[in-house]
Each structure stands twice: as structure tokens, then as C-alpha cells.
mmCIF file of C-alpha atoms in Angstrom:
data_model
loop_
_atom_site.group_PDB
_atom_site.id
_atom_site.type_symbol
_atom_site.label_atom_id
_atom_site.label_comp_id
_atom_site.label_asym_id
_atom_site.label_seq_id
_atom_site.Cartn_x
_atom_site.Cartn_y
_atom_site.Cartn_z
ATOM 1 C CA MET A 1 -21.718 20.966 47.603
ATOM 2 C CA LYS A 2 -24.041 20.700 50.629
ATOM 3 C CA LYS A 3 -22.834 18.729 53.639
ATOM 4 C CA ASN A 4 -25.715 15.869 54.320
ATOM 5 C CA GLU A 5 -23.605 13.447 56.646
ATOM 6 C CA GLY A 6 -23.454 13.823 60.838
ATOM 7 C CA ASN A 7 -20.922 13.549 62.427
ATOM 8 C CA LEU A 8 -20.722 10.069 63.541
ATOM 9 C CA ASP A 9 -21.773 8.653 60.029
ATOM 10 C CA ARG A 10 -18.684 10.473 59.151
ATOM 11 C CA ILE A 11 -16.427 8.563 61.663
ATOM 12 C CA LEU A 12 -17.974 5.660 61.060
ATOM 13 C CA ARG A 13 -17.624 6.733 57.087
ATOM 14 C CA VAL A 14 -13.910 6.699 58.164
ATOM 15 C CA VAL A 15 -13.082 4.408 60.077
ATOM 16 C CA VAL A 16 -14.548 1.507 57.541
ATOM 17 C CA GLY A 17 -12.886 3.089 54.565
ATOM 18 C CA LEU A 18 -9.378 2.631 56.282
ATOM 19 C CA SER A 19 -10.156 -0.684 57.570
ATOM 20 C CA LEU A 20 -10.799 -2.232 54.037
ATOM 21 C CA ILE A 21 -8.097 -0.352 52.460
ATOM 22 C CA GLY A 22 -5.644 -1.719 55.163
ATOM 23 C CA LEU A 23 -7.304 -5.260 54.319
ATOM 24 C CA ALA A 24 -6.540 -4.621 50.553
ATOM 25 C CA VAL A 25 -3.236 -3.586 51.605
ATOM 26 C CA GLY A 26 -2.306 -6.402 53.844
ATOM 27 C CA ASN A 27 -3.861 -8.909 50.897
ATOM 28 C CA VAL A 28 -6.690 -10.130 53.070
ATOM 29 C CA VAL A 29 -9.288 -9.230 51.250
ATOM 30 C CA GLY A 30 -7.667 -9.212 47.550
ATOM 31 C CA PRO A 31 -8.250 -5.685 45.982
ATOM 32 C CA TRP A 32 -11.759 -5.511 46.187
ATOM 33 C CA GLY A 33 -10.970 -3.775 49.815
ATOM 34 C CA TYR A 34 -9.906 -0.606 47.724
ATOM 35 C CA ILE A 35 -13.824 0.084 47.389
ATOM 36 C CA GLY A 36 -13.178 1.582 50.874
ATOM 37 C CA ILE A 37 -11.686 4.815 49.268
ATOM 38 C CA VAL A 38 -15.676 5.460 48.426
ATOM 39 C CA PRO A 39 -16.674 6.137 52.213
ATOM 40 C CA LEU A 40 -13.032 7.440 53.318
ATOM 41 C CA LEU A 41 -13.668 10.262 50.642
ATOM 42 C CA THR A 42 -17.527 10.737 51.312
ATOM 43 C CA GLY A 43 -16.632 10.776 55.053
ATOM 44 C CA ALA A 44 -13.469 13.340 54.189
ATOM 45 C CA LEU A 45 -16.318 15.517 52.749
ATOM 46 C CA GLY A 46 -18.834 15.217 54.598
ATOM 47 C CA MET A 47 -20.944 14.936 51.542
ATOM 48 C CA CYS A 48 -22.584 11.343 50.144
ATOM 49 C CA PRO A 49 -23.801 11.448 46.517
ATOM 50 C CA LEU A 50 -26.191 8.619 47.140
ATOM 51 C CA TYR A 51 -28.027 10.525 50.264
ATOM 52 C CA SER A 52 -28.695 13.319 47.751
ATOM 53 C CA ILE A 53 -30.290 11.263 45.573
ATOM 54 C CA LEU A 54 -32.442 9.564 47.815
ATOM 55 C CA GLY A 55 -32.887 12.992 49.842
ATOM 56 C CA ILE A 56 -31.634 11.635 53.267
ATOM 57 C CA ASN A 57 -29.214 13.863 55.737
ATOM 58 C CA THR A 58 -27.865 13.205 58.936
ATOM 59 C CA CYS A 59 -26.312 16.129 59.523
ATOM 60 C CA PRO A 60 -27.670 18.426 62.654
ATOM 61 C CA ILE A 61 -27.566 21.646 61.477
ATOM 62 C CA LYS A 62 -30.410 22.767 59.612
ATOM 63 C CA ARG A 63 -29.719 25.080 56.598
ATOM 64 C CA SER A 64 -32.436 27.414 55.570
#
């Protein structure tokens, strides 16, 4: 899997994912908050399947 997320993108995804999961666990937003698993995983892996489909790459490393 080719990384397509930059550091800032990854950090924001992990923070948003953890926040949503925390809100779901605290029963603030209900079970929909568990959707935070998606940005948490994509941020942890550094690869977003939707970015691949759309041809977006925020990773500063240029691969040849």
C-alpha cells in the first residue's frame, strides 16, 4: 500500500477519530460516533482508499 497522507493530515485524522470514538463511548453522539474508526485507521496507516480513487496525495515524499 502506497502512503498518500502527509503528517498533518494523519494527525488530524487520528485526533478526529479518537474524538468521535470518545463521544460515542460517552454516549454524547450515539453509535454514529463509532464511524471515527475509519479516520483513526486511515490516519494510523497513512493510506486513504478514497484519496487513491480521487488521485489525491498529501504526502510530501515524491516516489519515482
